[in-house]
Amino acid sequence: MNARVDAAPALRTRGAMLTHVGRVRSSNEDSVVFVSAPEERSSDQWGTLALVADGMGGHAAGEVASALAAEVVRRIYCGSSLPVPETLRMAFEAANAAVIQHADAHPECRGMGTTCTAVAMVDGKLFLAHAGDSRAYLLRGEVLTQLSEDHSLNAQLVREGVMTKEEAETSPNGNVIVKALGSRAELDPAVWSEGLPLVDGDKVLLCSDGLSNLVPDTDIAAVLQRLPPTDACEALVERALAAGGFDNISVGVFAIEAPKTVDRAGAARTTRRIVPQEILAEDSDARGATRRIKL
């Protein structure tokens, strides 16, 4: 049976980001970025970029690393005309080099580094670039899916079958990061070579481990389902603070929406879309290894 379906309109991203020092740390080593194309460039290639960077190094060096990496990624991404995956990889490699060069030139910053998890939402698709244990999630309906893969020692041991997920949660090696910007000259970030198709009603979440280590996924999903982006950011930060606030907390929430249309009676409505039940996203590293995520 054939069914007539309206053409899918361009999707819009409405979002907010919030970062908090937490209850224990004296400084905030997290950095966040959220930039969208101006209205006159809404169909342009670069769309919307958002990222969370969680600095490491102490003595304000982590703060320097995350801020430097965030600015380099933002600048290169917004100035590039290359395809999104190439742009994201180039931006991460440039940010990695910038962090290393700054540390070499400033002895007080030696050993600094930063995680970085970025999403680009372009023409109805989401692209991910990632290094470290900050996270990206997608809420579709009632299902919350972690899109990023933690680059931590415990997560790696779980993937290799050496440790169970339950054992990893209580292991003392949970804070050991095996991949980060500034840690080595040759960076191998996870970068999706294909975009994940987004649909009206999706929610995208970015966060540092100051949230994900303290607030269960079930609570995160419940907040995303009932609150708009700004309120959701505030509610999630409050939950992390109530759970101890042992680390800096950074959160970004982005609602994916179809633009409203107006029918002849003047009532606003959203164009209906039919989407596939199974959607696959693919990421790859510099060696060509890929990982597929089914939603």
mmCIF file of C-alpha atoms in Angstrom:
data_model
loop_
_atom_site.group_PDB
_atom_site.id
_atom_site.type_symbol
_atom_site.label_atom_id
_atom_site.label_comp_id
_atom_site.label_asym_id
_atom_site.label_seq_id
_atom_site.Cartn_x
_atom_site.Cartn_y
_atom_site.Cartn_z
ATOM 1 C CA MET A 1 0.000 0.000 0.000
ATOM 2 C CA ASN A 2 1.331 3.419 -0.920
ATOM 3 C CA ALA A 3 1.001 6.311 1.506
ATOM 4 C CA ARG A 4 1.575 9.971 0.732
ATOM 5 C CA VAL A 5 4.040 11.588 3.114
ATOM 6 C CA ASP A 6 4.991 15.269 3.202
ATOM 7 C CA ALA A 7 8.607 15.995 2.332
ATOM 8 C CA ALA A 8 10.773 16.221 5.440
ATOM 9 C CA PRO A 9 11.630 19.828 6.259
ATOM 10 C CA ALA A 10 15.015 20.969 7.461
ATOM 11 C CA LEU A 11 15.462 20.205 11.134
ATOM 12 C CA ARG A 12 16.400 22.889 13.613
ATOM 13 C CA THR A 13 18.516 22.609 16.748
ATOM 14 C CA ARG A 14 17.476 24.419 19.926
ATOM 15 C CA GLY A 15 19.867 23.996 22.798
ATOM 16 C CA ALA A 16 21.654 25.204 25.897
ATOM 17 C CA MET A 17 24.888 24.457 27.753
ATOM 18 C CA LEU A 18 25.842 24.894 31.395
ATOM 19 C CA THR A 19 29.097 24.323 33.278
ATOM 20 C CA HIS A 20 29.566 24.341 37.065
ATOM 21 C CA VAL A 21 32.650 24.075 39.267
ATOM 22 C CA GLY A 22 30.971 21.528 41.553
ATOM 23 C CA ARG A 23 31.190 21.289 45.346
ATOM 24 C CA VAL A 24 34.818 20.174 45.788
ATOM 25 C CA ARG A 25 37.104 21.636 43.119
ATOM 26 C CA SER A 26 38.481 25.169 43.500
ATOM 27 C CA SER A 27 38.485 25.863 39.748
ATOM 28 C CA ASN A 28 36.537 24.736 36.702
ATOM 29 C CA GLU A 29 38.719 22.897 34.184
ATOM 30 C CA ASP A 30 35.794 22.194 31.813
ATOM 31 C CA SER A 31 35.096 24.213 28.668
ATOM 32 C CA VAL A 32 31.979 24.161 26.477
ATOM 33 C CA VAL A 33 31.148 25.458 22.990
ATOM 34 C CA PHE A 34 27.782 25.852 21.252
ATOM 35 C CA VAL A 35 27.648 27.701 17.920
ATOM 36 C CA SER A 36 25.005 27.652 15.189
ATOM 37 C CA ALA A 37 24.936 29.041 11.689
ATOM 38 C CA PRO A 38 23.213 32.436 11.554
ATOM 39 C CA GLU A 39 19.714 32.385 10.100
ATOM 40 C CA GLU A 40 20.899 33.551 6.686
ATOM 41 C CA ARG A 41 23.314 30.598 6.595
ATOM 42 C CA SER A 42 20.979 27.977 8.059
ATOM 43 C CA SER A 43 21.435 25.676 5.064
ATOM 44 C CA ASP A 44 25.206 26.045 5.089
ATOM 45 C CA GLN A 45 27.489 23.083 5.559
ATOM 46 C CA TRP A 46 28.589 23.692 9.127
ATOM 47 C CA GLY A 47 25.141 23.817 10.789
ATOM 48 C CA THR A 48 25.513 23.527 14.566
ATOM 49 C CA LEU A 49 28.621 22.578 16.554
ATOM 50 C CA ALA A 50 28.673 21.729 20.267
ATOM 51 C CA LEU A 51 31.449 20.304 22.399
ATOM 52 C CA VAL A 52 32.519 19.534 25.955
ATOM 53 C CA ALA A 53 36.202 19.472 26.943
ATOM 54 C CA ASP A 54 37.317 18.279 30.398
ATOM 55 C CA GLY A 55 40.850 19.446 31.204
ATOM 56 C CA MET A 56 43.484 17.515 33.119
ATOM 57 C CA GLY A 57 46.738 18.596 34.696
ATOM 58 C CA GLY A 58 46.027 20.603 37.823
ATOM 59 C CA HIS A 59 47.407 24.035 38.780
ATOM 60 C CA ALA A 60 45.067 25.605 36.180
ATOM 61 C CA ALA A 61 46.815 23.677 33.375
ATOM 62 C CA GLY A 62 43.690 21.609 32.754
ATOM 63 C CA GLU A 63 41.674 24.781 32.396
ATOM 64 C CA VAL A 64 44.183 26.064 29.830
ATOM 65 C CA ALA A 65 44.139 22.793 27.891
ATOM 66 C CA SER A 66 40.348 22.550 27.634
ATOM 67 C CA ALA A 67 39.887 26.212 26.700
ATOM 68 C CA LEU A 68 42.632 26.046 24.062
ATOM 69 C CA ALA A 69 41.302 22.845 22.525
ATOM 70 C CA ALA A 70 37.719 24.127 22.477
ATOM 71 C CA GLU A 71 38.709 27.351 20.740
ATOM 72 C CA VAL A 72 40.867 25.614 18.116
ATOM 73 C CA VAL A 73 38.127 23.102 17.283
ATOM 74 C CA ARG A 74 35.536 25.896 17.052
ATOM 75 C CA ARG A 75 37.700 28.106 14.857
ATOM 76 C CA ILE A 76 38.724 25.387 12.419
ATOM 77 C CA TYR A 77 35.271 23.851 12.197
ATOM 78 C CA CYS A 78 33.502 27.137 11.514
ATOM 79 C CA GLY A 79 36.109 28.189 8.923
ATOM 80 C CA SER A 80 36.287 24.954 6.950
ATOM 81 C CA SER A 81 34.628 24.101 3.641
ATOM 82 C CA LEU A 82 35.650 20.428 3.752
ATOM 83 C CA PRO A 83 33.176 17.594 4.446
ATOM 84 C CA VAL A 84 32.172 17.380 8.101
ATOM 85 C CA PRO A 85 34.145 14.218 9.030
ATOM 86 C CA GLU A 86 37.339 15.595 7.471
ATOM 87 C CA THR A 87 36.823 18.931 9.193
ATOM 88 C CA LEU A 88 36.288 17.343 12.602
ATOM 89 C CA ARG A 89 39.373 15.157 12.306
ATOM 90 C CA MET A 90 41.463 18.123 11.150
ATOM 91 C CA ALA A 91 40.134 20.253 14.023
ATOM 92 C CA PHE A 92 40.943 17.604 16.641
ATOM 93 C CA GLU A 93 44.438 17.057 15.279
ATOM 94 C CA ALA A 94 45.103 20.811 15.266
ATOM 95 C CA ALA A 95 43.774 21.150 18.820
ATOM 96 C CA ASN A 96 45.984 18.275 19.953
ATOM 97 C CA ALA A 97 49.043 19.955 18.438
ATOM 98 C CA ALA A 98 48.124 23.308 20.001
ATOM 99 C CA VAL A 99 47.858 21.797 23.496
ATOM 100 C CA ILE A 100 51.221 20.042 23.127
ATOM 101 C CA GLN A 101 52.937 23.167 21.788
ATOM 102 C CA HIS A 102 51.574 25.303 24.613
ATOM 103 C CA ALA A 103 52.750 22.803 27.229
ATOM 104 C CA ASP A 104 56.217 22.687 25.656
ATOM 105 C CA ALA A 105 56.454 26.479 25.778
ATOM 106 C CA HIS A 106 55.135 26.813 29.354
ATOM 107 C CA PRO A 107 56.829 24.500 31.876
ATOM 108 C CA GLU A 108 54.075 25.102 34.431
ATOM 109 C CA CYS A 109 51.640 23.415 32.015
ATOM 110 C CA ARG A 110 53.690 20.307 31.292
ATOM 111 C CA GLY A 111 51.576 17.173 31.323
ATOM 112 C CA MET A 112 48.290 18.951 30.694
ATOM 113 C CA GLY A 113 45.637 17.461 28.436
ATOM 114 C CA THR A 114 41.911 17.433 27.846
ATOM 115 C CA THR A 115 39.092 15.208 26.765
ATOM 116 C CA CYS A 116 36.959 16.514 23.923
ATOM 117 C CA THR A 117 33.594 15.285 22.706
ATOM 118 C CA ALA A 118 32.028 17.220 19.834
ATOM 119 C CA VAL A 119 28.874 16.820 17.785
ATOM 120 C CA ALA A 120 28.111 18.564 14.518
ATOM 121 C CA MET A 121 24.442 18.612 13.517
ATOM 122 C CA VAL A 122 24.256 19.342 9.807
ATOM 123 C CA ASP A 123 21.408 18.871 7.323
ATOM 124 C CA GLY A 124 19.473 16.583 9.652
ATOM 125 C CA LYS A 125 22.448 14.384 10.565
ATOM 126 C CA LEU A 126 24.675 14.126 13.621
ATOM 127 C CA PHE A 127 28.438 13.626 13.314
ATOM 128 C CA LEU A 128 30.590 12.734 16.341
ATOM 129 C CA ALA A 129 34.263 13.347 17.093
ATOM 130 C CA HIS A 130 35.593 12.130 20.409
ATOM 131 C CA ALA A 131 38.661 11.565 22.584
ATOM 132 C CA GLY A 132 38.454 10.797 26.306
ATOM 133 C CA ASP A 133 35.578 9.997 28.650
ATOM 134 C CA SER A 134 33.252 12.957 28.203
ATOM 135 C CA ARG A 135 30.100 11.627 26.578
ATOM 136 C CA ALA A 136 27.470 12.126 23.899
ATOM 137 C CA TYR A 137 23.997 10.597 24.227
ATOM 138 C CA LEU A 138 20.877 10.483 22.077
ATOM 139 C CA LEU A 139 17.374 10.276 23.533
ATOM 140 C CA ARG A 140 14.861 8.968 20.997
ATOM 141 C CA GLY A 141 11.444 8.441 22.473
ATOM 142 C CA GLU A 142 12.113 6.854 25.854
ATOM 143 C CA VAL A 143 15.418 5.221 24.894
ATOM 144 C CA LEU A 144 18.716 6.852 25.894
ATOM 145 C CA THR A 145 21.725 5.633 23.875
ATOM 146 C CA GLN A 146 25.358 6.478 24.575
ATOM 147 C CA LEU A 147 26.872 7.461 21.229
ATOM 148 C CA SER A 148 30.476 7.913 22.358
ATOM 149 C CA GLU A 149 32.754 5.166 23.623
ATOM 150 C CA ASP A 150 34.762 5.961 26.775
ATOM 151 C CA HIS A 151 38.520 6.093 26.220
ATOM 152 C CA SER A 152 39.347 5.043 29.786
ATOM 153 C CA LEU A 153 41.328 2.077 31.073
ATOM 154 C CA ASN A 154 38.317 0.472 32.734
ATOM 155 C CA ALA A 155 36.116 0.882 29.658
ATOM 156 C CA GLN A 156 38.836 -0.649 27.508
ATOM 157 C CA LEU A 157 39.149 -3.629 29.872
ATOM 158 C CA VAL A 158 35.369 -4.128 29.753
ATOM 159 C CA ARG A 159 35.395 -4.065 25.933
ATOM 160 C CA GLU A 160 38.218 -6.634 25.923
ATOM 161 C CA GLY A 161 36.313 -8.907 28.312
ATOM 162 C CA VAL A 162 38.910 -8.636 31.076
ATOM 163 C CA MET A 163 36.508 -6.915 33.470
ATOM 164 C CA THR A 164 32.741 -6.781 33.864
ATOM 165 C CA LYS A 165 30.838 -3.515 33.803
ATOM 166 C CA GLU A 166 29.967 -3.994 37.479
ATOM 167 C CA GLU A 167 33.628 -4.505 38.381
ATOM 168 C CA ALA A 168 34.598 -1.418 36.417
ATOM 169 C CA GLU A 169 32.221 0.735 38.447
ATOM 170 C CA THR A 170 34.176 0.023 41.639
ATOM 171 C CA SER A 171 37.678 -0.223 40.176
ATOM 172 C CA PRO A 172 40.257 2.368 41.318
ATOM 173 C CA ASN A 173 41.417 2.839 37.710
ATOM 174 C CA GLY A 174 38.242 4.596 36.603
ATOM 175 C CA ASN A 175 39.961 7.949 36.107
ATOM 176 C CA VAL A 176 42.799 6.631 33.927
ATOM 177 C CA ILE A 177 42.263 8.131 30.456
ATOM 178 C CA VAL A 178 43.931 6.266 27.589
ATOM 179 C CA LYS A 179 43.235 8.850 24.872
ATOM 180 C CA ALA A 180 43.122 12.632 25.218
ATOM 181 C CA LEU A 181 44.189 15.785 23.431
ATOM 182 C CA GLY A 182 47.711 16.721 24.479
ATOM 183 C CA SER A 183 48.739 13.252 25.669
ATOM 184 C CA ARG A 184 50.783 12.310 22.593
ATOM 185 C CA ALA A 185 51.745 13.772 19.222
ATOM 186 C CA GLU A 186 49.791 11.222 17.173
ATOM 187 C CA LEU A 187 46.138 11.560 18.119
ATOM 188 C CA ASP A 188 43.663 8.913 16.956
ATOM 189 C CA PRO A 189 40.220 10.350 17.744
ATOM 190 C CA ALA A 190 37.020 8.490 17.030
ATOM 191 C CA VAL A 191 35.354 10.334 14.151
ATOM 192 C CA TRP A 192 32.161 9.200 12.469
ATOM 193 C CA SER A 193 32.576 8.881 8.718
ATOM 194 C CA GLU A 194 28.802 8.893 8.210
ATOM 195 C CA GLY A 195 26.185 11.024 9.927
ATOM 196 C CA LEU A 196 23.407 9.609 12.083
ATOM 197 C CA PRO A 197 20.004 10.729 10.716
ATOM 198 C CA LEU A 198 18.098 12.777 13.285
ATOM 199 C CA VAL A 199 14.329 12.981 13.606
ATOM 200 C CA ASP A 200 11.895 15.495 15.035
ATOM 201 C CA GLY A 201 11.754 15.063 18.807
ATOM 202 C CA ASP A 202 15.285 13.731 19.331
ATOM 203 C CA LYS A 203 17.320 15.082 22.244
ATOM 204 C CA VAL A 204 21.133 15.154 22.141
ATOM 205 C CA LEU A 205 23.144 15.348 25.369
ATOM 206 C CA LEU A 206 26.816 16.225 25.862
ATOM 207 C CA CYS A 207 28.386 15.971 29.304
ATOM 208 C CA SER A 208 31.617 15.663 31.229
ATOM 209 C CA ASP A 209 32.135 12.775 33.634
ATOM 210 C CA GLY A 210 31.161 15.096 36.473
ATOM 211 C CA LEU A 211 27.592 14.297 35.410
ATOM 212 C CA SER A 212 27.818 10.759 34.015
ATOM 213 C CA ASN A 213 29.733 9.413 37.034
ATOM 214 C CA LEU A 214 27.102 10.657 39.484
ATOM 215 C CA VAL A 215 23.710 10.631 37.748
ATOM 216 C CA PRO A 216 22.299 7.311 36.437
ATOM 217 C CA ASP A 217 21.232 7.069 32.803
ATOM 218 C CA THR A 218 17.641 6.454 33.894
ATOM 219 C CA ASP A 219 17.561 9.810 35.704
ATOM 220 C CA ILE A 220 19.191 11.567 32.756
ATOM 221 C CA ALA A 221 16.581 10.131 30.385
ATOM 222 C CA ALA A 222 13.717 11.178 32.656
ATOM 223 C CA VAL A 223 14.967 14.776 32.788
ATOM 224 C CA LEU A 224 15.474 14.966 29.027
ATOM 225 C CA GLN A 225 11.984 13.628 28.356
ATOM 226 C CA ARG A 226 10.143 16.215 30.432
ATOM 227 C CA LEU A 227 12.190 19.433 30.250
ATOM 228 C CA PRO A 228 13.317 21.841 27.497
ATOM 229 C CA PRO A 229 17.084 22.327 27.009
ATOM 230 C CA THR A 230 17.798 25.181 29.455
ATOM 231 C CA ASP A 231 15.716 23.684 32.254
ATOM 232 C CA ALA A 232 17.166 20.231 31.584
ATOM 233 C CA CYS A 233 20.736 21.532 31.905
ATOM 234 C CA GLU A 234 19.914 23.160 35.227
ATOM 235 C CA ALA A 235 18.127 20.075 36.541
ATOM 236 C CA LEU A 236 20.963 17.734 35.577
ATOM 237 C CA VAL A 237 23.592 19.943 37.205
ATOM 238 C CA GLU A 238 21.468 20.074 40.363
ATOM 239 C CA ARG A 239 21.273 16.276 40.425
ATOM 240 C CA ALA A 240 25.051 15.964 40.104
ATOM 241 C CA LEU A 241 25.527 18.488 42.919
ATOM 242 C CA ALA A 242 23.047 16.629 45.110
ATOM 243 C CA ALA A 243 24.996 13.413 44.472
ATOM 244 C CA GLY A 244 28.184 15.006 45.798
ATOM 245 C CA GLY A 245 29.432 17.310 43.032
ATOM 246 C CA PHE A 246 32.915 15.809 43.352
ATOM 247 C CA ASP A 247 34.042 17.072 39.930
ATOM 248 C CA ASN A 248 33.345 19.933 37.546
ATOM 249 C CA ILE A 249 29.991 19.417 35.825
ATOM 250 C CA SER A 250 29.301 20.366 32.204
ATOM 251 C CA VAL A 251 26.071 19.632 30.338
ATOM 252 C CA GLY A 252 24.649 20.466 26.930
ATOM 253 C CA VAL A 253 21.109 19.575 25.845
ATOM 254 C CA PHE A 254 19.907 20.022 22.267
ATOM 255 C CA ALA A 255 16.357 19.508 21.013
ATOM 256 C CA ILE A 256 15.911 18.518 17.379
ATOM 257 C CA GLU A 257 12.777 20.074 15.939
ATOM 258 C CA ALA A 258 10.980 20.294 12.617
ATOM 259 C CA PRO A 259 9.887 23.859 11.811
ATOM 260 C CA LYS A 260 6.219 24.588 12.261
ATOM 261 C CA THR A 261 4.057 25.106 9.200
ATOM 262 C CA VAL A 262 0.763 26.966 9.047
ATOM 263 C CA ASP A 263 -2.301 25.430 7.400
ATOM 264 C CA ARG A 264 -5.061 27.397 5.710
ATOM 265 C CA ALA A 265 -6.917 27.818 8.989
ATOM 266 C CA GLY A 266 -3.837 29.431 10.508
ATOM 267 C CA ALA A 267 -3.106 26.637 12.966
ATOM 268 C CA ALA A 268 0.527 25.692 13.433
ATOM 269 C CA ARG A 269 1.429 22.078 12.815
ATOM 270 C CA THR A 270 4.565 20.014 12.405
ATOM 271 C CA THR A 271 5.122 18.199 9.127
ATOM 272 C CA ARG A 272 4.844 14.456 9.644
ATOM 273 C CA ARG A 273 7.820 12.251 8.906
ATOM 274 C CA ILE A 274 8.206 8.520 8.408
ATOM 275 C CA VAL A 275 11.569 7.230 9.613
ATOM 276 C CA PRO A 276 13.185 3.798 9.428
ATOM 277 C CA GLN A 277 12.931 1.620 12.509
ATOM 278 C CA GLU A 278 16.617 0.811 12.421
ATOM 279 C CA ILE A 279 19.228 3.515 11.965
ATOM 280 C CA LEU A 280 22.915 2.760 11.815
ATOM 281 C CA ALA A 281 25.733 5.177 12.545
ATOM 282 C CA GLU A 282 29.357 4.401 11.809
ATOM 283 C CA ASP A 283 32.545 5.788 13.253
ATOM 284 C CA SER A 284 36.125 5.191 12.229
ATOM 285 C CA ASP A 285 39.605 5.868 13.485
ATOM 286 C CA ALA A 286 42.789 6.617 11.576
ATOM 287 C CA ARG A 287 43.380 2.880 11.061
ATOM 288 C CA GLY A 288 39.988 2.479 9.391
ATOM 289 C CA ALA A 289 38.422 0.487 12.222
ATOM 290 C CA THR A 290 34.683 1.087 12.392
ATOM 291 C CA ARG A 291 31.971 0.708 14.995
ATOM 292 C CA ARG A 292 28.272 0.586 14.139
ATOM 293 C CA ILE A 293 25.530 1.727 16.474
ATOM 294 C CA LYS A 294 21.932 0.595 15.948
ATOM 295 C CA LEU A 295 19.177 2.769 17.360
#
